Tab-separated table of C-alpha atoms in Angstrom:
chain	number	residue	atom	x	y	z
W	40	UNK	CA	-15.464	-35.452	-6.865
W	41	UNK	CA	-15.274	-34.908	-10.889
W	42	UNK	CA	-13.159	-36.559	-13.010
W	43	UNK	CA	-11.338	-34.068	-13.956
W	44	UNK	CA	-10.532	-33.045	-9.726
W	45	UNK	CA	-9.696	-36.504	-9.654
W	46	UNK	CA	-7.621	-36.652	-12.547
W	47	UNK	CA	-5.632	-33.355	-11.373
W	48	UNK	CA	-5.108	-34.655	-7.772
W	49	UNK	CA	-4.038	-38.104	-8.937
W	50	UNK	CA	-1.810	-36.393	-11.105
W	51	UNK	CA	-0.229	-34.083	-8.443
W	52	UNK	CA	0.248	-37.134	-5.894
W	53	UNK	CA	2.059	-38.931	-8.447
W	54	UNK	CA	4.366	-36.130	-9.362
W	55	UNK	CA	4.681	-35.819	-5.719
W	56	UNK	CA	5.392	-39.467	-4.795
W	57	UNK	CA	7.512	-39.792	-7.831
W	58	UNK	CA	9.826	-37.332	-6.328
W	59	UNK	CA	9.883	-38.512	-3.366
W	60	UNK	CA	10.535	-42.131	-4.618
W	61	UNK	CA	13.726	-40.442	-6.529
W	62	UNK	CA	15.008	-38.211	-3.598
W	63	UNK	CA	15.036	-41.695	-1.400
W	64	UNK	CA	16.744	-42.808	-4.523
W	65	UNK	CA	19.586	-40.601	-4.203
W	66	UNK	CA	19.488	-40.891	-0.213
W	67	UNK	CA	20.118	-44.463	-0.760
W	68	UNK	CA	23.306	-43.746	-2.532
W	69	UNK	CA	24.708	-41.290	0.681
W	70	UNK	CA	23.345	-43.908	3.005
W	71	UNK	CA	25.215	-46.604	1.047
W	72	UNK	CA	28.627	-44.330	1.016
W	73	UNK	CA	28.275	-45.180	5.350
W	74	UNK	CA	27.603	-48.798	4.387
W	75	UNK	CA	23.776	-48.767	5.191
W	76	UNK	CA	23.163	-51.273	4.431
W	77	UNK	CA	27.031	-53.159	5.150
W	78	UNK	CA	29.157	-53.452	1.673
W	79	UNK	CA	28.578	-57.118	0.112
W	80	UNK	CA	28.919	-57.761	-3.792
W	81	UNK	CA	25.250	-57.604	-3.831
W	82	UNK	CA	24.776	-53.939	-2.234
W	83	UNK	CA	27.689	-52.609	-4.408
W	84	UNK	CA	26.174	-54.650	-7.714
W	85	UNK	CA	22.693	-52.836	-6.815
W	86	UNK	CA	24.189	-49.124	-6.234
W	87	UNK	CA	26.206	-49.660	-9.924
W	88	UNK	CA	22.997	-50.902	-11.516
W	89	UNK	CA	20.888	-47.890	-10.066
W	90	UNK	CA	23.757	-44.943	-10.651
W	91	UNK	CA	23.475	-46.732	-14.282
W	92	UNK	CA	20.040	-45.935	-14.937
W	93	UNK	CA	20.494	-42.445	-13.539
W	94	UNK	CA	23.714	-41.124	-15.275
W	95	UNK	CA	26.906	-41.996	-17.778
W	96	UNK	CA	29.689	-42.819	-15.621
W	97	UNK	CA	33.337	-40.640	-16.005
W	98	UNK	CA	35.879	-42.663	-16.258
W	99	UNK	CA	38.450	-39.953	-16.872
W	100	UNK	CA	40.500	-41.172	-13.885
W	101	UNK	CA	40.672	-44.310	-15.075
W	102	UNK	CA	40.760	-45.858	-11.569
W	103	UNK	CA	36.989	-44.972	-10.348
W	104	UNK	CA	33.897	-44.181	-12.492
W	105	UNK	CA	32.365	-41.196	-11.008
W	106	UNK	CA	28.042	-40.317	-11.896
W	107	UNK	CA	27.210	-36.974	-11.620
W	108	UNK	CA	23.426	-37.008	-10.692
W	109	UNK	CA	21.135	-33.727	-11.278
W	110	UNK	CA	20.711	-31.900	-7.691
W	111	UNK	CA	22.146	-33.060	-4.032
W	112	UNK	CA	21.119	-35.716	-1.947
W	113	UNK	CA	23.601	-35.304	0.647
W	114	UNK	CA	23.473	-34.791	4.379
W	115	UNK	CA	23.792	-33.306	7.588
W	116	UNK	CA	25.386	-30.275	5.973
W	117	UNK	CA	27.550	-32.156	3.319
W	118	UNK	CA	26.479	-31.695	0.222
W	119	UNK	CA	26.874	-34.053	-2.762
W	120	UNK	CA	25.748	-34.778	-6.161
W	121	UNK	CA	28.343	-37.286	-7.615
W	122	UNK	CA	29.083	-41.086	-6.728
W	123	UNK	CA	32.165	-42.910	-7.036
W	124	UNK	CA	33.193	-46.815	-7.500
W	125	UNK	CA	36.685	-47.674	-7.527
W	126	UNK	CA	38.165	-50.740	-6.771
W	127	UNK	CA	36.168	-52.794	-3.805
W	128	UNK	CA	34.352	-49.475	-2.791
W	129	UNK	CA	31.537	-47.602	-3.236
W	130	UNK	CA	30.951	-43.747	-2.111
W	131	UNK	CA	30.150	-40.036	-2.531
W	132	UNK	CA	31.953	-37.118	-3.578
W	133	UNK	CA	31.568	-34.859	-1.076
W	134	UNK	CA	31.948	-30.724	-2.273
W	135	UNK	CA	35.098	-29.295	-0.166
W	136	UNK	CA	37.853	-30.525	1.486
W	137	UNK	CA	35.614	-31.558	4.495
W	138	UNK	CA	37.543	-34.737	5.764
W	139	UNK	CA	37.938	-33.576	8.997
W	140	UNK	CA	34.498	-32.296	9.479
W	141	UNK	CA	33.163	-36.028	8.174
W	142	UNK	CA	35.369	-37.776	10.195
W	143	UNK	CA	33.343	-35.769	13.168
W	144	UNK	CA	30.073	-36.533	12.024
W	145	UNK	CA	30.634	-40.439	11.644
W	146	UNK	CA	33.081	-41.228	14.189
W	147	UNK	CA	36.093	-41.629	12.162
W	148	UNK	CA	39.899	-42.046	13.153
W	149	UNK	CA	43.088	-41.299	11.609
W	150	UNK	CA	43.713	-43.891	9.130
W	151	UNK	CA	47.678	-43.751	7.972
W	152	UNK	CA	47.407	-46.883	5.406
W	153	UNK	CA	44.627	-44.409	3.457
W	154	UNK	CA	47.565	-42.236	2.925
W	155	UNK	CA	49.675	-44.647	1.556
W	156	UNK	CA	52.521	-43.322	-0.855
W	157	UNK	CA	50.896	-39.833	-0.589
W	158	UNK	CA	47.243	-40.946	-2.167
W	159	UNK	CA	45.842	-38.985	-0.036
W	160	UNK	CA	46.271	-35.903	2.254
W	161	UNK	CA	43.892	-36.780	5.198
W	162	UNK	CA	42.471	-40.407	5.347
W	163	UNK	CA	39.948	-41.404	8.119
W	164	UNK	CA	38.092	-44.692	8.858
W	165	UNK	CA	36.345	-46.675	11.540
W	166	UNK	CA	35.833	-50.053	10.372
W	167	UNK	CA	32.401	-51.809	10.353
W	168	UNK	CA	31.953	-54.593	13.528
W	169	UNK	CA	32.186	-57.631	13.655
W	170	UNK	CA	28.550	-58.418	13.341
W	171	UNK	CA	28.443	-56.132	10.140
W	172	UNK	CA	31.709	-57.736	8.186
W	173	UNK	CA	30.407	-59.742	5.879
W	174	UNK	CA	33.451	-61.649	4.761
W	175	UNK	CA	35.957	-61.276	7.758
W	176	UNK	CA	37.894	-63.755	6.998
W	177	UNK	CA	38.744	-62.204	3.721
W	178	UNK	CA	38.502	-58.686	4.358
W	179	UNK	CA	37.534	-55.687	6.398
W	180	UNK	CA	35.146	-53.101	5.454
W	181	UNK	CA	35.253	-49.746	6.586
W	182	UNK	CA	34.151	-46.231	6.367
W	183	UNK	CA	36.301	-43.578	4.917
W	184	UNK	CA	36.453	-40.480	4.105
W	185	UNK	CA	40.138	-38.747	2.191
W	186	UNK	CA	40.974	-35.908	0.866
W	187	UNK	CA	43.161	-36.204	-2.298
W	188	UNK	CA	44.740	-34.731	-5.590
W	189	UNK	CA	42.870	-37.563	-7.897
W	190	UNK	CA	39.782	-35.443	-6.411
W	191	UNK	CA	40.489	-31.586	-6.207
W	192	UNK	CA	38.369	-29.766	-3.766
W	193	UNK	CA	36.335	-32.652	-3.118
W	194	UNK	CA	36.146	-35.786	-0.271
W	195	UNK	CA	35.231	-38.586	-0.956
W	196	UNK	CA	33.316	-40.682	1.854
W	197	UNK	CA	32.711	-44.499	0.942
W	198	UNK	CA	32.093	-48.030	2.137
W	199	UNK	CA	35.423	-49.647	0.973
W	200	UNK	CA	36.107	-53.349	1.010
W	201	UNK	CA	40.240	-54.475	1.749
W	202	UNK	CA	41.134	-57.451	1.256
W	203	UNK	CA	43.309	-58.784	4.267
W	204	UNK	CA	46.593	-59.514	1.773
W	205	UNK	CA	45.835	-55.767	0.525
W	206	UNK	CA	45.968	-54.601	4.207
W	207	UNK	CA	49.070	-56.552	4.856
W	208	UNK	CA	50.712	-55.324	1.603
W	209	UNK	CA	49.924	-51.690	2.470
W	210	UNK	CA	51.379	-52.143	5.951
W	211	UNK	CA	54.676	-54.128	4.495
W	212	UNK	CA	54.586	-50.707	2.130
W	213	UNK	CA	54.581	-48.312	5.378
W	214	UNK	CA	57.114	-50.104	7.769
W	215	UNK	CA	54.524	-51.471	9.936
C-alpha cells in the first residue's frame, strides 16, 4: 500500500471512528436521561462536564440549564437534541408532547406528586430498585417523563433524584 492510500484510509477511519465516538457521545446522554448508568453525584457531575464541552447552557428558565447539541441522538422513535439539569436531575428534551407514548416505551406509571401545584400536565415515573438506589436512605431515584408549560411542545424524560423530606413535603402539599 502507498503512503498516500494509507494516508487517505487512515484518514477516512478516523473521520469515521470520530463520529462514531461522538454519536455514542450523545447516546450516552439519552441513555443517562433512563438512568443508565443509575443517577449518583458522580454520573450527573460527568453528563454536566461532557454537555459543557459540547454546548453553552440556556439558562433562560432559570430553574434548569438546557444544551442544545447539533443533530439528534434520541431513540426508539423519540427524537431529541437538547439536555436538561434542574435541580437533582438530569434528562432530555424530548420534541412533542409524547409523555404518554414514553411512559409506554419505559414502563412508566402515573405519577400525581410530578404534577404538583399544576407543574406539569402529565407526569409519569417508575422508580429505580432497590439494588439500583444509590442513596435509599436519603432519596429515591426515578424515571420520568412530564409534559409541562416551562417546556412548550416538548417532554422532558430524566433520571431525577428526591430527596425523602422533598417527597414527604410534596405529599403534605397534595393531601396525602
Amino acid at each position: 500500500m502507498s503512503i498516500k492510500a494509507f494516508l487517505s484510509l487512515s484518514a477516512v477511519l478516523s473521520l469515521s471512528f470520530g463520529s462514531s465516538a461522538l454519536a455514542f457521545d450523545k447516546a450516552t446522554f439519552f441513555d443517562a436521561a433512563l438512568c443508565k448508568p443509575a443517577y449518583t453525584t458522580a454520573s450527573a457531575t460527568k453528563m454536566y462536564d461532557e454537555a459543557e464541552k459540547l454546548a453553552k447552557a440556556d439558562m433562560s428558565l432559570m430553574t434548569a440549564a438546557i444544551y442544545k447539541l447539533p443533530g439528534d441522538f434520541g431513540r426508539q422513535g423519540f427524537k431529541t437534541s437538547e439536555l436538561v439539569f434542574a435541580g437533582l436531575s438530569f434528562g432530555v428534551l424530548v420534541e412533542g408532547l409524547r409523555a404518554d407514548d414514553l411512559a409506554k416505551a419505559y414502563q412508566l406509571k402515573s405519577d400525581d406528586l410530578g404534577s404538583l401545584l399544576g407543574t406539569a400536565t402529565k407526569a409519569y415515573a417508575r422508580a429505580l430498585p432497590k439494588s439500583a438506589q444509590p442513596t435509599a436512605d436519603m432519596g429515591i431515584v426515578s424515571i420520568i417523563a412530564r409534559e409541562s408549560a416551562a417546556f412548550p411542545g416538548k417532554t422532558l424524560l430524566a433520571c431525577e433524584f428526591v430527596t425523602n423530606e422533598d417527597r414527604e413535603a410534596m405529599k403534605q402539599l397534595q393531601g396525602k
